[in-house]
mmCIF file of C-alpha atoms and ligand atoms in Angstrom:
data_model
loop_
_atom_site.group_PDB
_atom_site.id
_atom_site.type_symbol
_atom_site.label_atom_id
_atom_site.label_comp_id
_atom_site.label_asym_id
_atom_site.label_seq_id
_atom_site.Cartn_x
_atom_site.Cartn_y
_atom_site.Cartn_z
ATOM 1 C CA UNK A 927 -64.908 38.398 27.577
ATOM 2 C CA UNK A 928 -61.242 39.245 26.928
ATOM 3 C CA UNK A 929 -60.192 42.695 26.042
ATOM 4 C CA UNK A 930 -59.453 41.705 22.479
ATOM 5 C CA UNK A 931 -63.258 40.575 22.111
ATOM 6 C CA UNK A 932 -64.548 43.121 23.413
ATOM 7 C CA UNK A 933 -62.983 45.525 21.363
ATOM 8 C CA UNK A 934 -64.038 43.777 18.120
ATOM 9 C CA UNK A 935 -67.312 43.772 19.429
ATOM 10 C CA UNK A 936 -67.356 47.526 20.071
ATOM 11 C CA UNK A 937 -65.612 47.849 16.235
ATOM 12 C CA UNK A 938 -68.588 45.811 15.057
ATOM 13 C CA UNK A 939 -70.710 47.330 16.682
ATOM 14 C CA UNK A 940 -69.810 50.978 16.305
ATOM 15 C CA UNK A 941 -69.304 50.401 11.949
ATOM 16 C CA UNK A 942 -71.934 50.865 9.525
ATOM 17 C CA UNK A 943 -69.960 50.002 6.159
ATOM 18 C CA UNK A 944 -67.879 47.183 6.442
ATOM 19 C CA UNK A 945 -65.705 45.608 3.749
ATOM 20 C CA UNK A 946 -64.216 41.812 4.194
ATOM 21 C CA UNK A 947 -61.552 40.681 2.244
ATOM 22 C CA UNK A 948 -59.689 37.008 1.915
ATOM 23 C CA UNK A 949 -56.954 35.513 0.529
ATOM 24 C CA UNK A 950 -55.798 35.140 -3.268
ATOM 25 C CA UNK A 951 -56.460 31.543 -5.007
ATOM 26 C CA UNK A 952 -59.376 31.226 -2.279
ATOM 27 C CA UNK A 953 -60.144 28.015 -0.381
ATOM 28 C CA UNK A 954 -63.448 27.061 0.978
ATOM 29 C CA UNK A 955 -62.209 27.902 3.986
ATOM 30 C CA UNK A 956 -61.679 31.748 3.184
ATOM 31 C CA UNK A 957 -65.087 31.887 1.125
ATOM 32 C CA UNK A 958 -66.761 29.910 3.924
ATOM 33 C CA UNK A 959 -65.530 32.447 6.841
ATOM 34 C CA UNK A 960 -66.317 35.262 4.738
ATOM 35 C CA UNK A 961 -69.836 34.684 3.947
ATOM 36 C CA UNK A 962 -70.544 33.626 7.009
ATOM 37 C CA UNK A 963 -69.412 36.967 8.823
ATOM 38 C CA UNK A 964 -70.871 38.697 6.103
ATOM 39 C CA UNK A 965 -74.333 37.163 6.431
ATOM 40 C CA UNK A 966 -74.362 37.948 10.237
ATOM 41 C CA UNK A 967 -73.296 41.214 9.729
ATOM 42 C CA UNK A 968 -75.574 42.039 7.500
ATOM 43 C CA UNK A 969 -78.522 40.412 9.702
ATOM 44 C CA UNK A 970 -77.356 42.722 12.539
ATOM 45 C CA UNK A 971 -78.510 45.279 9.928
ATOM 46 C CA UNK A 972 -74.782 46.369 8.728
ATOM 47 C CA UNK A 973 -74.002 47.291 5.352
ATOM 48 C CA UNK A 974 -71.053 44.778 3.881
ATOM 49 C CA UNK A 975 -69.447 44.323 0.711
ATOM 50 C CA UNK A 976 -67.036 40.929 0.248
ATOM 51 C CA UNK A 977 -64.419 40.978 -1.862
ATOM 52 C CA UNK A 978 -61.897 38.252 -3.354
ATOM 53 C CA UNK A 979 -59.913 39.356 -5.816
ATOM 54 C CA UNK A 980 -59.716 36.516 -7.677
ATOM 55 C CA UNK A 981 -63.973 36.214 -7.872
ATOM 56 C CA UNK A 982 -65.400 33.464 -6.714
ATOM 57 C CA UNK A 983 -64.707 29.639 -7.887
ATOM 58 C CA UNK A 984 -67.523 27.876 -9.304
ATOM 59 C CA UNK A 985 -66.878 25.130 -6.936
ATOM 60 C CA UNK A 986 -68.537 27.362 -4.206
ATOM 61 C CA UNK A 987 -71.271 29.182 -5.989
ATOM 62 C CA UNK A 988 -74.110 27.098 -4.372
ATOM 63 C CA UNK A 989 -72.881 28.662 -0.959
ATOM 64 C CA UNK A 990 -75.635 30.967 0.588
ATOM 65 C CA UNK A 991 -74.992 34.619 -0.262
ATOM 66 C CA UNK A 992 -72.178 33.648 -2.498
ATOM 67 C CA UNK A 993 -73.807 36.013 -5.195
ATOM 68 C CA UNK A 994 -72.954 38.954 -2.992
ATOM 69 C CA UNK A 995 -69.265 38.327 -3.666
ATOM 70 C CA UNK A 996 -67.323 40.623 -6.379
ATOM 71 C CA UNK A 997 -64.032 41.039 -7.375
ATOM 72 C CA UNK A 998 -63.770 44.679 -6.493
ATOM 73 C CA UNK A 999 -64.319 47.074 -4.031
ATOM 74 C CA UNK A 1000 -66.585 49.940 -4.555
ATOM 75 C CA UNK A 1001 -67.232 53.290 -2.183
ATOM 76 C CA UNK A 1002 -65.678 53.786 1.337
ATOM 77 C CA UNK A 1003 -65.406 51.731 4.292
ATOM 78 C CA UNK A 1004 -65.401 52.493 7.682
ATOM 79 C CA UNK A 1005 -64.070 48.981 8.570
ATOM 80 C CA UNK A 1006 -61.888 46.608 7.053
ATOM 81 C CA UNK A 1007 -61.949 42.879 8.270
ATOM 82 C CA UNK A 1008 -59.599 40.150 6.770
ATOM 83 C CA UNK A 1009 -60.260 36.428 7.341
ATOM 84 C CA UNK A 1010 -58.358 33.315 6.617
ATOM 85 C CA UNK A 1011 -55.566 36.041 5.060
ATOM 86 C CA UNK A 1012 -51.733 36.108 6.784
ATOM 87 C CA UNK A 1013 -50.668 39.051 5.496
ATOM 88 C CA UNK A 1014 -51.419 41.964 3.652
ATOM 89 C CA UNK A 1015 -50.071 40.839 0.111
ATOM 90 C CA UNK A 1016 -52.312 37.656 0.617
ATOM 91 C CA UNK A 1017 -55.548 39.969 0.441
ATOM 92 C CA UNK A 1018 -54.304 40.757 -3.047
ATOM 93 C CA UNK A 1019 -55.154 44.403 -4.805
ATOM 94 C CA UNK A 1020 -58.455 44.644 -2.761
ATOM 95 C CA UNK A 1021 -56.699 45.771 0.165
ATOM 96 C CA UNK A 1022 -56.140 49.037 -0.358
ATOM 97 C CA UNK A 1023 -52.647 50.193 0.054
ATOM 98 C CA UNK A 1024 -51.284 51.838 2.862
ATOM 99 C CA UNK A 1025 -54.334 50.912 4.901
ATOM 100 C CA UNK A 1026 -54.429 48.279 7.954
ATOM 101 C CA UNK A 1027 -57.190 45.988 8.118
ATOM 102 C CA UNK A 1028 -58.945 46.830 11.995
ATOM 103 C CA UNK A 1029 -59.690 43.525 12.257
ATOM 104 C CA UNK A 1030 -57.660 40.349 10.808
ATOM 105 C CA UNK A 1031 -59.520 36.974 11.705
ATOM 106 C CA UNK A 1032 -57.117 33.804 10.909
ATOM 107 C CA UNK A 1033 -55.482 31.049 11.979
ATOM 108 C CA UNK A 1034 -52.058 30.600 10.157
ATOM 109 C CA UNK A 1035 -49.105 29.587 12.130
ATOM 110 C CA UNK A 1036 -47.412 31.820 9.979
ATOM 111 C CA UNK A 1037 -49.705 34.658 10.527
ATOM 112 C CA UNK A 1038 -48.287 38.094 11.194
ATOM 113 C CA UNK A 1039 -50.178 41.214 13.223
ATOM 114 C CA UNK A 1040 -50.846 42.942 10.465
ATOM 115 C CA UNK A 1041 -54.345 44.579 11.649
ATOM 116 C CA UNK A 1042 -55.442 46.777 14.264
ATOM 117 C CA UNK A 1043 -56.741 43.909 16.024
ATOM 118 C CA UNK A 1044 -55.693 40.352 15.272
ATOM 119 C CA UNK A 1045 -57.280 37.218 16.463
ATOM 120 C CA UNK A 1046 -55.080 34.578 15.365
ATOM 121 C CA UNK A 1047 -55.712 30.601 16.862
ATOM 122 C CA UNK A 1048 -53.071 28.558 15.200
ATOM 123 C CA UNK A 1049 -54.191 25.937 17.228
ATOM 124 C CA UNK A 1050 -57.963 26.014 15.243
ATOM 125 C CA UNK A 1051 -58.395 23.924 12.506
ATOM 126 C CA UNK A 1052 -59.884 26.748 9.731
ATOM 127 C CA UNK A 1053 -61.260 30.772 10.343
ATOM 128 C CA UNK A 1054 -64.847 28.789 10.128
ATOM 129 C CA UNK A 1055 -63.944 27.218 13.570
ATOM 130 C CA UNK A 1056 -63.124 30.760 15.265
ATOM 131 C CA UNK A 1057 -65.977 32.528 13.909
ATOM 132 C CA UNK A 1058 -68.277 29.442 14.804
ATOM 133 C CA UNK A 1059 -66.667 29.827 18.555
ATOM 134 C CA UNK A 1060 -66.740 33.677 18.754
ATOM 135 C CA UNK A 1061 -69.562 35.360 16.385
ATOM 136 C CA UNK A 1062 -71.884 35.032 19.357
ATOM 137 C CA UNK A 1063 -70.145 36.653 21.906
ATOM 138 C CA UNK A 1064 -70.059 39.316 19.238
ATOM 139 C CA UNK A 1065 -73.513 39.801 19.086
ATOM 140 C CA UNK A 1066 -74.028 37.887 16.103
ATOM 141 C CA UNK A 1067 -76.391 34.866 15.560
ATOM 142 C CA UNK A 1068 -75.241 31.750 13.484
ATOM 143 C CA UNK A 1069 -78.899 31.369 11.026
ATOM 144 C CA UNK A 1070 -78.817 28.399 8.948
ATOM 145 C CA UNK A 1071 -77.434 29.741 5.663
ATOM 146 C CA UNK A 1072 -74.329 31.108 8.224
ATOM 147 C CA UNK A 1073 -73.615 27.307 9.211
ATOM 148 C CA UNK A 1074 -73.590 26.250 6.041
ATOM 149 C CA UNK A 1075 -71.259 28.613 5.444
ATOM 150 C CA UNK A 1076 -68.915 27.673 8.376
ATOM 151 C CA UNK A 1077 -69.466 23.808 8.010
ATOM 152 C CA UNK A 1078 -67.859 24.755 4.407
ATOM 153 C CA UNK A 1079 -65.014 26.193 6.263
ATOM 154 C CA UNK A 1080 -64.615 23.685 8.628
ATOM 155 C CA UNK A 1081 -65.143 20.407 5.866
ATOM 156 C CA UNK A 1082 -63.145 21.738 3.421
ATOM 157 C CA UNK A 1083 -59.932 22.812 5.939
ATOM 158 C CA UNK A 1084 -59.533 19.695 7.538
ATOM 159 C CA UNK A 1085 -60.486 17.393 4.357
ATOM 160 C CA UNK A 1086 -63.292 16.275 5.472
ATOM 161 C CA UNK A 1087 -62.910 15.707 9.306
ATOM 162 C CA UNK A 1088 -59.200 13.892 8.082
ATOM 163 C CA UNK A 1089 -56.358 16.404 9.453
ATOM 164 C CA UNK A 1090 -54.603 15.628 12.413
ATOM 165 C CA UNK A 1091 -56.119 19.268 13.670
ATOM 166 C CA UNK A 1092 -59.798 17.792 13.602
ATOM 167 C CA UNK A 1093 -60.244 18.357 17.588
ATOM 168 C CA UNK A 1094 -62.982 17.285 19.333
ATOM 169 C CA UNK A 1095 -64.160 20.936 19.592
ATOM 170 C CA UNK A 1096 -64.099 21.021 15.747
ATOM 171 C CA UNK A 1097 -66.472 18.025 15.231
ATOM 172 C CA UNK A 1098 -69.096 19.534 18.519
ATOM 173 C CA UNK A 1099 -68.949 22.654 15.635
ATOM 174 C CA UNK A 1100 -69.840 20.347 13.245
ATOM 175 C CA UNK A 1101 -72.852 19.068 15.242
ATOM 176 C CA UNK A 1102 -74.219 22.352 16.549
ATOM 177 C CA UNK A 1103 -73.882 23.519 13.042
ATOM 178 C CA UNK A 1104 -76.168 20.093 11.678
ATOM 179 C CA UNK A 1105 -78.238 21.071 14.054
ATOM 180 C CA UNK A 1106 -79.655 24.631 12.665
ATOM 181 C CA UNK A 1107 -80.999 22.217 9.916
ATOM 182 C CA UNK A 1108 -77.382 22.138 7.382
ATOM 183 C CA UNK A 1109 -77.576 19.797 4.911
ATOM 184 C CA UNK A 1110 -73.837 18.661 5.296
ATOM 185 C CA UNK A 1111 -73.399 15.593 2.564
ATOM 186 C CA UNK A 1112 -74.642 18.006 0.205
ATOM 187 C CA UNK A 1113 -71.747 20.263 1.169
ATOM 188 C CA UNK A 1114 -69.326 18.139 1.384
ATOM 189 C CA UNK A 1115 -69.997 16.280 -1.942
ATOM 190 C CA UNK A 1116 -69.952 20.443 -4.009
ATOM 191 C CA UNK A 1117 -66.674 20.967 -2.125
ATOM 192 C CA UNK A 1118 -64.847 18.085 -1.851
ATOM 193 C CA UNK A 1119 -66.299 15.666 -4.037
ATOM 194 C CA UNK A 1120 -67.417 16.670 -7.300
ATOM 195 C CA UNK A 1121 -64.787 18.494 -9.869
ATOM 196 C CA UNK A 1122 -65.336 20.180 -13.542
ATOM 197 C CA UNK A 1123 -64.397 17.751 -16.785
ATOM 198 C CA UNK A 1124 -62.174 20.451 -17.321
ATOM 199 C CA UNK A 1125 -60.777 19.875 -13.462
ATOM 200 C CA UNK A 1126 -60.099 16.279 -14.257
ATOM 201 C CA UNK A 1127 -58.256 16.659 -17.443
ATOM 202 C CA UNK A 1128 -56.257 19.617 -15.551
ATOM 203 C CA UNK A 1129 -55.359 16.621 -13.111
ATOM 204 C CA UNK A 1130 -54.651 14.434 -16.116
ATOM 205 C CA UNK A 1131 -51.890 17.151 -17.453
ATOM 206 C CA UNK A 1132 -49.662 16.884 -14.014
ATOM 207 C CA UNK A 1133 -50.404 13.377 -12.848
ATOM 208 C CA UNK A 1134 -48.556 12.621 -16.599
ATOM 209 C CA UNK A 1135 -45.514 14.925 -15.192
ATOM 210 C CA UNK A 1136 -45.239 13.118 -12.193
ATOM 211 C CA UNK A 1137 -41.900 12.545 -10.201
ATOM 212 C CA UNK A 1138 -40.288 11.306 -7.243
ATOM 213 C CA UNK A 1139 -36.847 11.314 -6.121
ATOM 214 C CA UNK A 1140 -34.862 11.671 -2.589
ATOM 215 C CA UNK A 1141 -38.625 11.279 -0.536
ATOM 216 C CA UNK A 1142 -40.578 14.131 -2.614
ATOM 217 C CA UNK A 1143 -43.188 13.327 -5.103
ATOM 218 C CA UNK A 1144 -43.659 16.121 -7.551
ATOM 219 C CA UNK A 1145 -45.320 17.432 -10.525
ATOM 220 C CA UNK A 1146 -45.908 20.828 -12.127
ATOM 221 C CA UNK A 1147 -49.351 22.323 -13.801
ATOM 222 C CA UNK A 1148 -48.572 24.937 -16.448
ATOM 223 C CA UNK A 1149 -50.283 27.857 -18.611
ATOM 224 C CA UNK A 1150 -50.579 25.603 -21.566
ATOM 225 C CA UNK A 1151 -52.154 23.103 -19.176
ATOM 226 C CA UNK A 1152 -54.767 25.160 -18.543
ATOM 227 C CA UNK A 1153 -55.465 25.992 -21.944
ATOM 228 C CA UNK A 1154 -55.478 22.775 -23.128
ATOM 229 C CA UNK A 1155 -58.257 21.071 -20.750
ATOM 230 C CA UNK A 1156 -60.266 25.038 -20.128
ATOM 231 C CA UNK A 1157 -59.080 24.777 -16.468
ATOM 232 C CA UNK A 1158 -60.521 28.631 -15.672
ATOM 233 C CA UNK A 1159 -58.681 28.869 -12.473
ATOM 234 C CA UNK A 1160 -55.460 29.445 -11.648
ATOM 235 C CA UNK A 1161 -54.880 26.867 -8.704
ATOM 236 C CA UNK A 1162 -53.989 23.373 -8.739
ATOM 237 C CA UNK A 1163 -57.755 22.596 -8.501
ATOM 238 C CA UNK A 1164 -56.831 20.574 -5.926
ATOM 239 C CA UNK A 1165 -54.307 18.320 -7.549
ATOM 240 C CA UNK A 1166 -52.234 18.296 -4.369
ATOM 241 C CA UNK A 1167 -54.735 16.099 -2.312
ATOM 242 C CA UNK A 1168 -53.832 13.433 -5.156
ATOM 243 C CA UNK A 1169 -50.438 13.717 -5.237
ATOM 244 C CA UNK A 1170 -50.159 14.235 -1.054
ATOM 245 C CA UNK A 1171 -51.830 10.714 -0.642
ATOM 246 C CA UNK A 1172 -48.959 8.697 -2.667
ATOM 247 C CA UNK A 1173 -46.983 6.440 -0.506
ATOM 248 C CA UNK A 1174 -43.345 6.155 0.734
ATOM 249 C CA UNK A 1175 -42.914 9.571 0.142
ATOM 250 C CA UNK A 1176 -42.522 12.496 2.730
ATOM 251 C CA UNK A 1177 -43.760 15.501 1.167
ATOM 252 C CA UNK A 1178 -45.360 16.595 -1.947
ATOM 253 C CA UNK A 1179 -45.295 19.431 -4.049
ATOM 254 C CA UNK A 1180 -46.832 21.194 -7.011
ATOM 255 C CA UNK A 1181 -45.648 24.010 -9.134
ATOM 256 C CA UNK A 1182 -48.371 25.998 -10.502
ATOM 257 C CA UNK A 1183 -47.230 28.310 -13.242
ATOM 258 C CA UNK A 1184 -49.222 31.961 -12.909
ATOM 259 C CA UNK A 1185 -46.925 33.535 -15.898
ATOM 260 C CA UNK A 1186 -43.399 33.666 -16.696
ATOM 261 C CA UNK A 1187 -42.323 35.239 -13.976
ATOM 262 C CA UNK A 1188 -44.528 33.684 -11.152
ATOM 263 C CA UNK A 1189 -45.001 30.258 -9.566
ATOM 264 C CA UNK A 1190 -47.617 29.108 -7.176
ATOM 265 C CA UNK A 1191 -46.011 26.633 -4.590
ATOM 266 C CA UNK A 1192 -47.727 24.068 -2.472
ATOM 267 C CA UNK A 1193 -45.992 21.548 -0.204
ATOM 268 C CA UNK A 1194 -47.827 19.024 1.871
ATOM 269 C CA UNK A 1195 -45.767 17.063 4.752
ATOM 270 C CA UNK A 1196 -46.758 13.482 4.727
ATOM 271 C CA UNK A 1197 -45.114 12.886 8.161
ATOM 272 C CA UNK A 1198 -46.001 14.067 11.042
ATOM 273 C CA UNK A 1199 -42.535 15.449 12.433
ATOM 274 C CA UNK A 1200 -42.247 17.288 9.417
ATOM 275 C CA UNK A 1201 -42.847 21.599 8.946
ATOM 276 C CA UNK A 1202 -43.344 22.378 5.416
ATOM 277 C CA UNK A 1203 -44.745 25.930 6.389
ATOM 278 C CA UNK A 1204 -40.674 26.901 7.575
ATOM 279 C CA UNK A 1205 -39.543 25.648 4.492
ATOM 280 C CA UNK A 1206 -42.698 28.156 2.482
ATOM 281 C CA UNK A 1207 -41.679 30.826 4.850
ATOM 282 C CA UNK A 1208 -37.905 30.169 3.230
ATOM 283 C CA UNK A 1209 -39.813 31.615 0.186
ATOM 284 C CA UNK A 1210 -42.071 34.300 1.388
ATOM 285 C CA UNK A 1211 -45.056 32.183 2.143
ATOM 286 C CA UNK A 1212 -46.582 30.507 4.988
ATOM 287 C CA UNK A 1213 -49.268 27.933 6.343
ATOM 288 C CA UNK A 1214 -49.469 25.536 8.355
ATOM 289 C CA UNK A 1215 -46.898 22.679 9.315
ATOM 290 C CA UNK A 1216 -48.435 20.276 7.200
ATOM 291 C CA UNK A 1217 -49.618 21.903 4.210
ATOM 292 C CA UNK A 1218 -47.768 25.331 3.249
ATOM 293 C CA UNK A 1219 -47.458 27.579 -0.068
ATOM 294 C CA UNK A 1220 -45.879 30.433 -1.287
ATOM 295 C CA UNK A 1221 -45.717 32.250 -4.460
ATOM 296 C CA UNK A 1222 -42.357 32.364 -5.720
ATOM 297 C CA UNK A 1223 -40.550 34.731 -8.874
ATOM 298 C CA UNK A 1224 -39.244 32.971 -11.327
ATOM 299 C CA UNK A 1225 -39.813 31.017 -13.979
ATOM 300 C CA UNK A 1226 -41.052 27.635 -13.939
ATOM 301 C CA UNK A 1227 -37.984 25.751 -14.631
ATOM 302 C CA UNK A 1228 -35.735 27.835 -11.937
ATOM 303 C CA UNK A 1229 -38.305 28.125 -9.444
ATOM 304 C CA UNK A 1230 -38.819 24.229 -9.341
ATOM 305 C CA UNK A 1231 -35.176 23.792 -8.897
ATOM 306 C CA UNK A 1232 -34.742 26.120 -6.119
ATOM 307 C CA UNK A 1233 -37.525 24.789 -4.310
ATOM 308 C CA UNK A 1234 -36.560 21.427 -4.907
ATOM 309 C CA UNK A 1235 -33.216 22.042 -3.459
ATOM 310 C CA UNK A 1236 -33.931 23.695 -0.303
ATOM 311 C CA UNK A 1237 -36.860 20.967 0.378
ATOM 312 C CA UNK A 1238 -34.254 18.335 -0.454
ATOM 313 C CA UNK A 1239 -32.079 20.299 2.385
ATOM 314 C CA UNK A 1240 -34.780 20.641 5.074
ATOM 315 C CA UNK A 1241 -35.424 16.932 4.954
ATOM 316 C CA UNK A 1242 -31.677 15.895 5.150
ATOM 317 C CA UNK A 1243 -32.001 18.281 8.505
ATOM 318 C CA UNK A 1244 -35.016 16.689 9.933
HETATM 319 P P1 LIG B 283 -52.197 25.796 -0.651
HETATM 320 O O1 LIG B 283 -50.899 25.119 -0.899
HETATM 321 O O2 LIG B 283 -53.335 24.848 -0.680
HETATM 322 O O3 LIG B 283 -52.412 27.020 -1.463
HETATM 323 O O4 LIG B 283 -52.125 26.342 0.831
HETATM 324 C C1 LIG B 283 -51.697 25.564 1.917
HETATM 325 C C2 LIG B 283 -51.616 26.449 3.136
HETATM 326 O O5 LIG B 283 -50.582 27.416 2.965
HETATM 327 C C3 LIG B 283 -52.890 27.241 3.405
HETATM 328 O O6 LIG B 283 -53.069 27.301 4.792
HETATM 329 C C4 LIG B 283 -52.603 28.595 2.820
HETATM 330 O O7 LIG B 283 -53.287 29.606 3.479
HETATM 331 C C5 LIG B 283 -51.097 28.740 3.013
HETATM 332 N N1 LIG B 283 -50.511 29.470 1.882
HETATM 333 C C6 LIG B 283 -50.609 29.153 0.571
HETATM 334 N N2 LIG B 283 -49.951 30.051 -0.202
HETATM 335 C C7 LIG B 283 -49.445 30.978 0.639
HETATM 336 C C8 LIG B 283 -48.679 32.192 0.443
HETATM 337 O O8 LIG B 283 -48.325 32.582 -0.680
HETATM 338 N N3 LIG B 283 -48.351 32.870 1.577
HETATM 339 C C9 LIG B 283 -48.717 32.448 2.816
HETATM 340 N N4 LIG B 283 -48.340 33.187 3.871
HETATM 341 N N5 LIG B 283 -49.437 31.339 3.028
HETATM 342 C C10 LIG B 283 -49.801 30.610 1.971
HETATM 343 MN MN1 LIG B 284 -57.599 29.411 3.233
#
């Protein structure tokens, strides 16, 4: 083992109340890696709380130990972990401030060092895949409600085996995880698949908006948007997959209002030479070259014109 694994291992090993946090506006990715490490944690008789502050989608709530899962922290914590997180802001207000996560477990390009110790594999395809590679030299065992977890993590992040990152190490994952007795077209279908009436006519609201001009296609979900269809969440529930698959274009965006002063950013590069997560990084965020966010101050109408003008920019440089 490196020195970096064997340290975690000694930090796992040496905690008895652990606390793992993800990212804001979590993916199945984040929920999927932190239930997982959770799970094994707690199996290896450790005492964990998980924590998104945001709660936990509905979308996920079949996952195995997903009732576990609170918005808040509570009592004191002798380790922190982060996974699927790039920084510090991402963890949201359950990080507490001024203290370092000792472990950060990710795999953003656009991840910084922001932990004691940071395992970072930009090269993996989701956190699932480097906790399915590493938990066992950790000491931990991967029991069948932990690969359902990680197949999660590892379905949802590359779209269902579709992203140019699905290695051939990613789908021997997938096997070895079928193989503790997963029930993966079940998980697949509550991830991927199925979506809320609510969802649908949230989808309804921005496909209506929908633009494209100078190689972006682009549409924007807003506040009233959500109240009109009872969209609970404050994502894009996904919308982006829709709008990313539209032809002759070369990336996509959505704008999703959080409140006046606040918009959530995704961009998705539909060619392959293409970085989106340098232009994100433009506004504070961060990802991956092909799909990248950021949240970005403003208001709706100014935010979508900046963006639109600096992605306009980056392509004319490409
Ligand atoms: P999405 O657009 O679906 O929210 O995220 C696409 C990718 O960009 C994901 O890998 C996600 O982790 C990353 N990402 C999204 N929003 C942010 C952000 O505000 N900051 C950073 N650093 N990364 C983000
Ligand atoms: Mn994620």
């Amino acid at each position: 083992m490196t020195d970096l694994h064997t340290a975690i291992r000694q930090k796992l090993q040496a905690a008895q109340r652990i606390l793992i946090l993800s990212h804001v506006r979590p993916d199945g990715d984040a929920i999927g890696s932190m239930l997982a490490l959770g799970l094994a944690l707690q199996d290896a008789g450790k005492q964990v709380q998980m924590v998104l502050s945001d709660g936990l989608p509905a979308t996920f709530k079949h996952l195995p130990g997903a009732e576990q899962i609170r918005a808040q922290a509570e009592g004191e914590f002798d380790l922190i972990i982060t996974v699927d997180c790039s920084d510090a802001a991402r963890a949201g207000p359950a990080l507490p401030p001024n203290r370092r996560p000792d472990i950060v477990i990710d795999h953003h390009l656009t991840t910084e060092a922001f932990g004691e110790l940071n395992l970072v594999d930009p090269a993996a395809a989701a956190t699932a895949s480097v906790l399915t590679r590493h938990l066992p030299a950790w000491g931990l065992t991967i029991t069948a409600p932990i690969a359902a977890n990680l197949l999660t993590g590892l379905v949802t992040d590359t779209l269902g085996f579709r992203t140019s990152n699905t290695t051939p190490e990613v789908l021997r994952q997938a096997a070895d995880l079928l193989e503790l007795g997963v029930d993966m077209s079940t998980l697949y279908f509550r991830s991927l698949v199925r979506r809320t009436f609510a969802a649908a006519r949230y989808w309804g609201a921005g496909l209506s908006r929908l633009q494209r001009s100078d190689g972006i296609v682009y549409t924007s979900l807003t506040l009233a948007d959500r109240q009109a269809s009872g969209y609970s969440g404050r994502d894009d529930a996904d919308l982006i997959s829709v709008v990313s698959s539209i032809d002759e274009s070369e990336i996509a965006i959505i704008f999703v209002e959080q409140d006046s002063e606040r918009v959530k950013v995704s961009w998705r590069g539909l060619k392959p030479h293409l970085d989106v997560a340098q232009i994100a990084k433009q506004f504070g965020g961060g990802g991956h070259r092909a799909a990248a966010g950021a949240e970005v101050r403003g208001s709706l109408p100014e935010v979508q014109e900046r963006v639109l003008r600096l992605t306009r920019r980056a392509l004319n440089h490409e």
